[in-house]
Amino acid sequence: MSDKAALRAAALAARAAVDEPGLRGATACAHLRAWLAAHAPRAALAGYFPIRGEIDPRPLLAAHGGPTGLPVVAGFGQPLAFRAWRLGQPVVSGPFGTFHPPETAESMQPEVVIVPLAGFDRRGARIGYGGGFYDRTLETLRARGPVLAAGLAFAAQELDRVPEEPFDQSLDLVATESGILLPARD
């Protein structure tokens, strides 16, 4: 098993063991909502539809003052696309157990992307689920202009150090129930 696979398994086990995940997740979202209100109150914000025990960012999206959307998996090995979405609007099922807005929803260009993750470290390195979707997506978006990547996780998902590959895209901040972590790169 690779280092990343072992770290992913440990971080996901830690996430699954979190006490009161609904309350802790709501607290993490409240921290991120306050940070966004102060730093990016009207930015185009992309979240995600939670799967696999992820923190639910949908109430945060509903409270955001700017346009919001969800990712769409276009295909394996491709960056995600984004479509406009507000809480209460329909979603359809997608690959890998995901849900996204229907094809009739307008596409959107996020300025802030809330990134789900398995684990993270204090430098802003993250481990996802192994498909590389968010790394490819952030690389593509950042090539067009500034895009902020905000991880949303439980504090228990923090790892000592995530090994990084050249294609990995770092997080600009991580919101947990303990507060906002602004990574310090070494």
Coordinates of N, CA, C and O in Angstrom, one line a residue:
M1 N 0.9 -1.2 0.0 CA 0.0 0.0 0.0 C 0.9 1.2 0.0 O 1.9 1.3 0.8
S2 N 0.6 2.2 -0.8 CA 1.4 3.4 -0.9 C 1.2 4.3 0.3 O 0.2 4.1 1.1
D3 N 2.1 5.2 0.6 CA 2.0 6.1 1.7 C 0.6 6.9 1.7 O 0.0 7.0 2.7
K4 N 0.3 7.4 0.5 CA -1.0 8.2 0.4 C -2.2 7.3 0.7 O -3.1 7.7 1.3
A5 N -2.2 6.0 0.2 CA -3.3 5.1 0.4 C -3.4 4.9 1.9 O -4.5 4.9 2.5
A6 N -2.3 4.7 2.6 CA -2.4 4.4 4.0 C -2.8 5.6 4.8 O -3.7 5.5 5.7
L7 N -2.3 6.8 4.4 CA -2.8 8.0 5.0 C -4.3 8.3 4.8 O -5.0 8.8 5.6
R8 N -4.7 8.0 3.5 CA -6.1 8.2 3.2 C -7.0 7.3 4.1 O -8.0 7.8 4.6
A9 N -6.6 6.1 4.2 CA -7.4 5.1 5.0 C -7.4 5.6 6.5 O -8.5 5.6 7.1
A10 N -6.3 6.1 7.0 CA -6.3 6.6 8.4 C -7.2 7.8 8.6 O -7.9 7.9 9.5
A11 N -7.1 8.7 7.6 CA -7.9 10.0 7.7 C -9.4 9.7 7.6 O -10.2 10.3 8.3
L12 N -9.7 8.8 6.7 CA -11.1 8.4 6.5 C -11.7 7.7 7.8 O -12.8 7.9 8.2
A13 N -10.8 6.9 8.4 CA -11.2 6.2 9.6 C -11.4 7.2 10.7 O -12.4 7.1 11.5
A14 N -10.5 8.2 10.8 CA -10.7 9.3 11.8 C -12.0 10.1 11.5 O -12.7 10.4 12.5
R15 N -12.3 10.3 10.3 CA -13.5 11.1 10.0 C -14.7 10.2 10.4 O -15.7 10.8 11.0
A16 N -14.7 8.9 10.1 CA -15.8 8.1 10.5 C -16.1 8.0 12.0 O -17.2 7.7 12.4
A17 N -15.0 8.2 12.8 CA -15.1 8.0 14.2 C -15.4 9.4 14.9 O -15.5 9.4 16.2
V18 N -15.6 10.4 14.2 CA -15.9 11.7 14.8 C -17.2 11.7 15.6 O -18.2 11.2 15.1
D19 N -17.1 12.1 16.9 CA -18.3 12.3 17.7 C -19.2 13.4 17.2 O -18.6 14.5 16.8
E20 N -20.5 13.3 17.2 CA -21.4 14.4 16.8 C -21.0 15.1 15.5 O -20.8 16.3 15.4
P21 N -20.9 14.3 14.4 CA -20.4 14.9 13.1 C -21.3 16.0 12.6 O -20.8 16.9 12.0
G22 N -22.6 15.9 12.8 CA -23.5 16.9 12.4 C -23.2 18.3 13.0 O -23.1 19.3 12.4
L23 N -23.1 18.2 14.3 CA -22.8 19.5 15.1 C -21.4 20.0 14.7 O -21.2 21.2 14.5
R24 N -20.4 19.1 14.7 CA -19.0 19.6 14.4 C -19.0 20.1 12.9 O -18.3 21.0 12.6
G25 N -19.7 19.4 12.0 CA -19.7 19.9 10.6 C -20.3 21.2 10.5 O -19.9 22.1 9.8
A26 N -21.4 21.4 11.2 CA -22.1 22.7 11.2 C -21.2 23.8 11.7 O -21.2 25.0 11.2
T27 N -20.4 23.5 12.8 CA -19.5 24.5 13.3 C -18.4 24.8 12.3 O -18.0 26.0 12.1
A28 N -17.8 23.8 11.6 CA -16.8 24.0 10.6 C -17.4 24.9 9.5 O -16.8 25.9 9.0
C29 N -18.6 24.7 9.1 CA -19.3 25.5 8.1 C -19.5 26.9 8.5 O -19.3 27.9 7.8
A30 N -19.8 27.1 9.8 CA -20.0 28.4 10.4 C -18.7 29.2 10.3 O -18.7 30.4 10.0
H31 N -17.6 28.5 10.6 CA -16.3 29.2 10.5 C -16.0 29.6 9.1 O -15.5 30.7 8.9
L32 N -16.3 28.7 8.1 CA -16.0 29.1 6.8 C -17.0 30.2 6.3 O -16.5 31.1 5.6
R33 N -18.2 30.1 6.7 CA -19.2 31.1 6.3 C -18.7 32.5 6.8 O -18.7 33.5 6.0
A34 N -18.2 32.6 8.0 CA -17.8 33.9 8.6 C -16.5 34.4 7.8 O -16.4 35.5 7.5
W35 N -15.6 33.4 7.5 CA -14.4 33.8 6.8 C -14.8 34.3 5.4 O -14.3 35.4 4.9
L36 N -15.7 33.6 4.7 CA -16.1 34.1 3.4 C -16.8 35.4 3.4 O -16.6 36.3 2.6
A37 N -17.7 35.7 4.4 CA -18.4 36.9 4.6 C -17.4 38.1 4.7 O -17.6 39.2 4.3
A38 N -16.2 37.8 5.4 CA -15.2 38.9 5.6 C -14.3 39.0 4.4 O -13.8 40.1 4.2
H39 N -14.1 38.0 3.6 CA -13.0 38.0 2.6 C -13.5 37.8 1.2 O -12.8 38.2 0.2
A40 N -14.7 37.2 1.0 CA -15.2 37.0 -0.4 C -16.7 36.9 -0.4 O -17.3 35.9 -0.8
P41 N -17.3 38.0 0.1 CA -18.8 37.9 0.4 C -19.7 37.7 -0.9 O -20.7 37.2 -0.8
R42 N -19.2 38.1 -2.0 CA -20.0 38.0 -3.3 C -19.3 37.1 -4.3 O -19.8 37.1 -5.5
A43 N -18.3 36.4 -3.9 CA -17.5 35.6 -4.9 C -18.4 34.4 -5.4 O -19.2 33.9 -4.6
A44 N -18.2 34.0 -6.6 CA -18.8 32.8 -7.1 C -18.3 31.6 -6.3 O -17.1 31.3 -6.4
L45 N -19.2 30.9 -5.6 CA -18.8 29.8 -4.7 C -19.3 28.5 -5.2 O -20.5 28.3 -5.4
A46 N -18.4 27.5 -5.3 CA -18.7 26.2 -5.6 C -18.6 25.3 -4.4 O -17.5 25.4 -3.7
G47 N -19.6 24.5 -4.1 CA -19.5 23.6 -3.0 C -19.5 22.2 -3.5 O -18.9 21.9 -4.6
Y48 N -20.2 21.3 -2.9 CA -20.3 19.9 -3.3 C -21.5 19.3 -2.6 O -22.0 19.8 -1.6
F49 N -22.1 18.3 -3.2 CA -23.2 17.5 -2.6 C -22.5 16.4 -1.8 O -21.8 15.6 -2.3
P50 N -22.7 16.4 -0.4 CA -21.9 15.5 0.4 C -22.2 14.0 0.1 O -23.3 13.6 -0.1
I51 N -21.1 13.2 0.1 CA -21.2 11.8 0.1 C -20.2 11.2 1.0 O -19.3 11.9 1.5
R52 N -20.2 9.9 1.3 CA -19.2 9.2 2.1 C -18.9 9.8 3.5 O -17.7 9.8 3.9
G53 N -19.8 10.5 4.2 CA -19.6 11.1 5.5 C -18.9 12.4 5.4 O -18.4 12.9 6.5
E54 N -18.9 13.1 4.3 CA -18.3 14.4 4.2 C -19.2 15.4 4.9 O -20.4 15.2 5.1
I55 N -18.6 16.5 5.4 CA -19.3 17.6 6.0 C -20.3 18.2 4.9 O -19.9 18.4 3.7
D56 N -21.5 18.5 5.3 CA -22.5 19.0 4.3 C -22.4 20.6 4.2 O -22.7 21.3 5.1
P57 N -21.9 21.1 3.0 CA -21.7 22.5 2.9 C -23.0 23.2 2.3 O -23.0 24.4 2.1
R58 N -24.1 22.4 2.1 CA -25.2 23.0 1.5 C -25.8 24.2 2.2 O -26.2 25.2 1.6
P59 N -25.9 24.1 3.6 CA -26.4 25.3 4.3 C -25.5 26.5 4.1 O -26.0 27.7 4.1
L60 N -24.2 26.3 4.0 CA -23.3 27.4 3.8 C -23.5 28.0 2.4 O -23.5 29.2 2.3
L61 N -23.7 27.2 1.4 CA -24.1 27.7 0.1 C -25.3 28.5 0.1 O -25.4 29.6 -0.5
A62 N -26.3 28.1 0.9 CA -27.6 28.8 1.0 C -27.5 30.2 1.6 O -28.2 31.1 1.2
A63 N -26.5 30.3 2.5 CA -26.3 31.6 3.2 C -25.4 32.5 2.5 O -25.3 33.7 2.8
H64 N -24.7 32.0 1.4 CA -23.7 32.9 0.7 C -24.4 34.0 -0.1 O -25.4 33.7 -0.7
G65 N -23.7 35.1 -0.1 CA -24.3 36.3 -0.8 C -24.1 36.4 -2.3 O -24.6 37.3 -2.9
G66 N -23.3 35.5 -2.8 CA -23.0 35.5 -4.2 C -23.5 34.3 -4.9 O -24.2 33.5 -4.3
P67 N -23.2 34.1 -6.2 CA -23.6 33.0 -7.0 C -23.0 31.7 -6.4 O -21.9 31.7 -5.9
T68 N -23.7 30.6 -6.5 CA -23.3 29.3 -6.0 C -23.5 28.2 -7.0 O -24.4 28.3 -7.9
G69 N -22.7 27.1 -6.9 CA -22.9 26.0 -7.8 C -22.3 24.7 -7.2 O -21.7 24.7 -6.1
L70 N -22.5 23.7 -8.0 CA -21.9 22.3 -7.6 C -21.1 21.8 -8.8 O -21.3 22.2 -9.9
P71 N -20.2 20.9 -8.5 CA -19.4 20.3 -9.5 C -20.1 19.2 -10.3 O -21.0 18.6 -9.7
V72 N -19.7 19.0 -11.5 CA -20.2 17.9 -12.3 C -19.0 17.1 -12.8 O -18.0 17.6 -13.3
V73 N -19.0 15.8 -12.6 CA -18.0 14.9 -13.1 C -18.2 14.7 -14.6 O -19.2 14.1 -15.0
A74 N -17.3 15.2 -15.4 CA -17.4 15.1 -16.8 C -17.0 13.8 -17.3 O -17.4 13.3 -18.3
G75 N -16.0 13.2 -16.6 CA -15.5 11.9 -17.0 C -14.2 11.6 -16.3 O -13.5 12.5 -15.8
F76 N -13.8 10.4 -16.2 CA -12.6 10.0 -15.5 C -11.4 10.7 -16.2 O -11.3 10.7 -17.4
G77 N -10.5 11.3 -15.4 CA -9.3 11.9 -16.0 C -9.5 13.3 -16.5 O -8.6 13.9 -17.0
Q78 N -10.7 13.8 -16.3 CA -11.1 15.2 -16.8 C -11.3 16.1 -15.6 O -11.8 15.7 -14.5
P79 N -11.1 17.4 -15.7 CA -11.5 18.3 -14.7 C -13.0 18.4 -14.5 O -13.7 18.1 -15.4
L80 N -13.4 18.8 -13.3 CA -14.8 19.0 -13.0 C -15.3 20.2 -13.8 O -14.6 21.2 -14.0
A81 N -16.6 20.2 -14.1 CA -17.3 21.4 -14.6 C -18.2 21.8 -13.5 O -18.4 21.1 -12.5
F82 N -18.7 23.0 -13.5 CA -19.5 23.6 -12.5 C -20.8 24.1 -13.1 O -20.8 24.8 -14.1
R83 N -21.9 23.8 -12.4 CA -23.2 24.4 -12.8 C -23.8 25.1 -11.6 O -23.7 24.7 -10.4
A84 N -24.5 26.2 -11.9 CA -25.2 27.0 -10.9 C -26.2 26.1 -10.2 O -26.9 25.3 -10.8
W85 N -26.3 26.4 -8.9 CA -27.3 25.6 -8.0 C -27.5 26.4 -6.7 O -26.6 27.0 -6.2
R86 N -28.7 26.4 -6.3 CA -29.1 26.9 -5.0 C -29.9 25.8 -4.2 O -30.5 24.9 -4.8
L87 N -29.8 25.9 -2.9 CA -30.5 24.9 -2.1 C -32.0 24.8 -2.4 O -32.6 25.9 -2.6
G88 N -32.5 23.6 -2.6 CA -33.9 23.4 -3.0 C -34.0 23.1 -4.5 O -35.1 22.6 -4.9
Q89 N -33.0 23.5 -5.3 CA -33.1 23.1 -6.7 C -32.8 21.6 -6.9 O -32.1 21.0 -6.1
P90 N -33.2 21.1 -8.0 CA -33.0 19.6 -8.2 C -31.6 19.3 -8.5 O -30.8 20.1 -8.9
V91 N -31.2 18.0 -8.2 CA -30.0 17.4 -8.5 C -30.3 16.1 -9.2 O -31.3 15.5 -9.0
V92 N -29.3 15.6 -9.9 CA -29.4 14.3 -10.6 C -28.2 13.5 -10.1 O -27.1 14.1 -9.8
S93 N -28.3 12.2 -10.2 CA -27.1 11.4 -9.8 C -26.1 11.3 -10.9 O -26.4 11.4 -12.1
G94 N -24.8 11.3 -10.5 CA -23.7 11.2 -11.4 C -22.8 10.0 -11.1 O -23.2 9.2 -10.2
P95 N -21.7 10.0 -11.7 CA -20.7 8.9 -11.4 C -20.1 8.9 -10.0 O -20.1 10.0 -9.4
F96 N -19.7 7.8 -9.5 CA -19.0 7.7 -8.2 C -19.9 8.1 -7.1 O -19.4 8.5 -6.0
G97 N -21.2 7.9 -7.2 CA -22.1 8.3 -6.1 C -22.4 9.7 -5.9 O -22.9 10.2 -4.9
T98 N -21.9 10.6 -6.9 CA -22.1 12.0 -6.8 C -23.5 12.5 -7.2 O -24.2 11.7 -7.9
F99 N -23.8 13.7 -6.9 CA -25.0 14.4 -7.3 C -24.7 15.8 -7.8 O -23.8 16.4 -7.3
H100 N -25.3 16.2 -8.9 CA -25.0 17.5 -9.5 C -26.3 18.1 -10.1 O -27.3 17.4 -10.3
P101 N -26.3 19.4 -10.4 CA -27.4 20.0 -11.1 C -27.6 19.4 -12.5 O -26.7 18.9 -13.1
P102 N -28.9 19.4 -12.9 CA -29.2 18.8 -14.3 C -28.5 19.6 -15.4 O -28.0 20.8 -15.2
E103 N -28.5 19.1 -16.6 CA -27.8 19.7 -17.7 C -28.5 21.1 -18.1 O -27.8 21.9 -18.7
T104 N -29.7 21.3 -17.6 CA -30.4 22.5 -17.9 C -29.9 23.7 -17.1 O -30.1 24.9 -17.4
A105 N -29.1 23.4 -16.0 CA -28.6 24.5 -15.2 C -27.4 25.2 -15.9 O -26.7 24.5 -16.7
E106 N -27.3 26.5 -15.7 CA -26.2 27.3 -16.3 C -24.9 26.8 -15.8 O -24.7 26.5 -14.6
S107 N -23.9 26.9 -16.6 CA -22.5 26.7 -16.2 C -22.1 27.9 -15.4 O -22.6 29.0 -15.6
M108 N -21.1 27.7 -14.5 CA -20.6 28.8 -13.7 C -19.1 28.6 -13.5 O -18.6 27.5 -13.7
Q109 N -18.4 29.7 -13.3 CA -17.0 29.8 -13.1 C -16.7 30.2 -11.7 O -16.9 31.4 -11.3
P110 N -16.4 29.2 -10.8 CA -16.1 29.6 -9.4 C -14.9 30.4 -9.1 O -13.9 30.2 -9.8
E111 N -15.0 31.3 -8.2 CA -13.8 32.0 -7.7 C -13.3 31.4 -6.4 O -12.1 31.6 -6.0
V112 N -14.2 30.7 -5.7 CA -13.9 30.0 -4.5 C -14.4 28.6 -4.6 O -15.6 28.4 -5.0
V113 N -13.6 27.5 -4.4 CA -14.1 26.2 -4.5 C -13.9 25.5 -3.1 O -12.8 25.5 -2.5
I114 N -15.1 25.1 -2.5 CA -15.0 24.3 -1.3 C -14.6 22.8 -1.7 O -15.3 22.2 -2.5
V115 N -13.5 22.4 -1.1 CA -13.0 21.1 -1.6 C -13.2 20.0 -0.5 O -12.7 20.2 0.6
P116 N -13.9 18.9 -0.9 CA -14.0 17.8 0.1 C -12.6 17.1 0.1 O -11.8 17.2 -0.8
L117 N -12.4 16.4 1.2 CA -11.1 15.7 1.3 C -11.1 14.6 2.3 O -12.0 14.5 3.1
A118 N -10.1 13.7 2.1 CA -9.9 12.6 3.1 C -9.0 13.1 4.2 O -9.4 12.9 5.4
G119 N -7.9 13.8 3.9 CA -7.0 14.3 4.9 C -6.3 15.5 4.4 O -6.3 15.8 3.2
F120 N -5.7 16.3 5.4 CA -4.9 17.5 5.1 C -3.8 17.6 6.1 O -3.8 17.0 7.1
D121 N -2.9 18.5 5.7 CA -1.8 18.9 6.7 C -1.8 20.4 6.9 O -2.5 21.1 6.1
R122 N -1.0 20.9 7.8 CA -0.9 22.3 8.1 C -0.3 23.1 7.0 O -0.3 24.3 7.0
R123 N 0.3 22.5 6.0 CA 0.9 23.2 4.9 C -0.1 23.4 3.7 O 0.2 24.0 2.7
G124 N -1.3 22.8 3.9 CA -2.4 23.0 2.9 C -2.4 21.8 1.9 O -3.1 21.9 0.9
A125 N -1.5 20.8 2.1 CA -1.6 19.6 1.2 C -2.8 18.8 1.6 O -3.1 18.8 2.8
R126 N -3.4 18.2 0.6 CA -4.6 17.4 0.9 C -4.5 16.0 0.2 O -3.7 15.8 -0.8
I127 N -5.2 15.1 0.7 CA -5.4 13.8 0.1 C -6.9 13.7 -0.2 O -7.7 13.9 0.7
G128 N -7.2 13.4 -1.4 CA -8.6 13.2 -1.8 C -8.9 11.7 -1.8 O -8.4 11.0 -1.1
Y129 N -9.8 11.3 -2.8 CA -10.1 9.9 -2.9 C -9.3 9.2 -3.9 O -9.5 8.0 -4.1
G130 N -8.4 9.8 -4.5 CA -7.4 9.2 -5.4 C -7.7 9.3 -6.9 O -6.9 8.9 -7.7
G131 N -8.8 10.0 -7.3 CA -9.1 10.2 -8.7 C -8.4 11.4 -9.3 O -8.4 11.5 -10.5
G132 N -7.9 12.3 -8.5 CA -7.3 13.5 -9.0 C -8.2 14.6 -9.6 O -7.8 15.5 -10.2
F133 N -9.5 14.4 -9.4 CA -10.5 15.4 -10.0 C -10.2 16.8 -9.5 O -10.2 17.7 -10.3
Y134 N -10.1 17.0 -8.2 CA -9.9 18.4 -7.7 C -8.6 19.0 -8.1 O -8.4 20.2 -8.3
D135 N -7.5 18.1 -8.1 CA -6.2 18.6 -8.6 C -6.3 19.1 -10.0 O -5.8 20.2 -10.3
R136 N -6.8 18.4 -10.9 CA -7.0 18.8 -12.3 C -7.8 20.0 -12.4 O -7.5 20.9 -13.2
T137 N -8.9 20.0 -11.6 CA -9.9 21.2 -11.7 C -9.2 22.5 -11.2 O -9.3 23.5 -11.9
L138 N -8.6 22.4 -10.1 CA -7.9 23.6 -9.5 C -6.8 24.1 -10.4 O -6.6 25.3 -10.7
E139 N -6.0 23.2 -11.0 CA -5.0 23.5 -12.0 C -5.6 24.3 -13.2 O -5.1 25.3 -13.6
T140 N -6.7 23.8 -13.7 CA -7.3 24.4 -14.9 C -7.9 25.8 -14.5 O -7.7 26.7 -15.2
L141 N -8.6 25.8 -13.4 CA -9.2 27.1 -12.9 C -8.1 28.1 -12.6 O -8.2 29.3 -13.0
R142 N -7.1 27.7 -11.9 CA -6.0 28.7 -11.6 C -5.2 29.2 -12.8 O -4.6 30.2 -12.7
A143 N -5.2 28.4 -13.9 CA -4.5 28.8 -15.1 C -5.3 30.0 -15.7 O -4.7 30.8 -16.5
R144 N -6.6 30.1 -15.4 CA -7.4 31.2 -15.9 C -7.4 32.5 -15.1 O -7.8 33.5 -15.5
G145 N -7.1 32.3 -13.8 CA -7.1 33.4 -12.9 C -7.1 32.9 -11.4 O -7.1 31.7 -11.2
P146 N -7.1 33.9 -10.5 CA -7.1 33.5 -9.1 C -8.3 32.7 -8.7 O -9.5 33.1 -9.0
V147 N -8.1 31.6 -8.0 CA -9.2 30.7 -7.4 C -8.7 30.3 -6.1 O -7.6 29.7 -5.9
L148 N -9.6 30.5 -5.1 CA -9.2 30.1 -3.7 C -9.8 28.7 -3.5 O -11.0 28.4 -3.8
A149 N -9.0 27.8 -2.9 CA -9.4 26.4 -2.6 C -9.5 26.3 -1.1 O -8.6 26.5 -0.4
A150 N -10.8 26.1 -0.6 CA -11.1 26.0 0.8 C -11.4 24.6 1.2 O -12.5 24.1 0.8
G151 N -10.6 23.9 1.9 CA -10.9 22.6 2.4 C -11.9 22.7 3.5 O -11.9 23.6 4.3
L152 N -12.7 21.6 3.6 CA -13.8 21.5 4.6 C -13.6 20.2 5.2 O -13.8 19.2 4.5
A153 N -13.3 20.1 6.5 CA -13.0 18.8 7.1 C -13.1 18.9 8.6 O -13.3 20.0 9.2
F154 N -13.1 17.7 9.3 CA -13.0 17.7 10.7 C -11.6 17.8 11.1 O -10.7 17.3 10.4
A155 N -11.3 18.4 12.3 CA -10.0 18.5 12.8 C -9.3 17.1 12.9 O -8.1 17.0 12.7
A156 N -10.0 16.1 13.2 CA -9.5 14.7 13.3 C -8.9 14.2 12.0 O -8.1 13.3 12.0
Q157 N -9.2 14.9 10.9 CA -8.6 14.4 9.6 C -7.3 15.0 9.3 O -6.6 14.7 8.3
E158 N -6.8 15.9 10.2 CA -5.4 16.4 10.0 C -4.4 15.4 10.1 O -4.4 14.5 11.1
L159 N -3.4 15.4 9.2 CA -2.3 14.5 9.2 C -1.0 15.2 9.5 O -0.9 16.4 9.2
D160 N 0.0 14.5 9.9 CA 1.3 15.2 10.2 C 1.9 15.8 8.9 O 2.3 17.0 8.9
R161 N 1.9 15.0 7.9 CA 2.5 15.5 6.6 C 1.9 14.7 5.4 O 2.0 13.4 5.5
V162 N 1.4 15.3 4.5 CA 0.9 14.7 3.3 C 2.0 14.7 2.2 O 2.5 15.8 1.9
P163 N 2.4 13.5 1.7 CA 3.3 13.6 0.6 C 2.7 14.2 -0.7 O 1.6 14.0 -1.0
E164 N 3.5 15.1 -1.3 CA 3.0 15.8 -2.5 C 3.6 15.3 -3.8 O 4.8 15.1 -3.8
E165 N 2.8 15.3 -4.8 CA 3.3 15.0 -6.2 C 3.3 16.3 -6.9 O 2.7 17.3 -6.5
P166 N 4.0 16.4 -8.0 CA 4.1 17.7 -8.8 C 2.7 18.2 -9.2 O 2.6 19.5 -9.3
F167 N 1.8 17.4 -9.5 CA 0.5 17.8 -10.0 C -0.5 18.2 -8.8 O -1.6 18.7 -9.1
D168 N -0.2 17.9 -7.6 CA -1.1 18.2 -6.5 C -1.3 19.7 -6.3 O -0.3 20.5 -6.5
Q169 N -2.5 20.1 -6.1 CA -2.9 21.5 -5.9 C -3.2 21.7 -4.4 O -3.9 21.0 -3.8
S170 N -2.5 22.8 -3.8 CA -2.6 23.1 -2.4 C -3.9 23.8 -2.1 O -4.5 24.5 -2.9
L171 N -4.3 23.6 -0.8 CA -5.5 24.4 -0.3 C -5.0 25.8 0.2 O -3.9 25.9 0.7
D172 N -5.8 26.8 0.1 CA -5.5 28.1 0.5 C -5.9 28.3 2.0 O -5.4 29.1 2.7
L173 N -6.9 27.5 2.4 CA -7.3 27.5 3.8 C -8.1 26.2 4.1 O -8.5 25.5 3.1
V174 N -8.2 25.8 5.3 CA -9.0 24.6 5.8 C -9.9 25.1 6.9 O -9.4 25.7 7.9
A175 N -11.1 24.8 6.8 CA -12.1 25.1 7.8 C -12.5 23.8 8.5 O -12.8 22.8 7.9
T176 N -12.3 23.8 9.9 CA -12.7 22.7 10.7 C -13.5 23.2 11.8 O -13.7 24.4 12.0
E177 N -14.0 22.3 12.7 CA -14.8 22.8 13.8 C -13.9 23.6 14.8 O -14.5 24.3 15.7
S178 N -12.6 23.5 14.7 CA -11.7 24.2 15.5 C -11.4 25.6 15.0 O -10.8 26.4 15.8
G179 N -11.8 25.9 13.8 CA -11.5 27.2 13.2 C -11.0 27.2 11.8 O -11.1 26.1 11.2
I180 N -10.4 28.3 11.4 CA -9.8 28.4 10.1 C -8.3 28.2 10.2 O -7.6 28.9 11.0
L181 N -7.7 27.3 9.4 CA -6.3 27.1 9.3 C -5.8 27.8 8.0 O -6.3 27.4 6.9
L182 N -4.9 28.7 8.1 CA -4.3 29.3 6.9 C -2.9 28.6 6.8 O -2.1 28.8 7.7
P183 N -2.7 27.8 5.8 CA -1.5 27.0 5.7 C -0.2 27.8 5.7 O -0.2 28.9 5.1
A184 N 0.8 27.2 6.2 CA 2.1 27.8 6.2 C 3.0 26.8 5.4 O 3.2 25.7 5.8
R185 N 3.4 27.2 4.2 CA 4.2 26.3 3.3 C 5.6 26.4 3.8 O 6.1 27.5 4.3
D186 N 6.4 25.3 3.7 CA 7.8 25.4 4.1 C 8.7 25.5 2.9 O 8.3 25.8 1.8

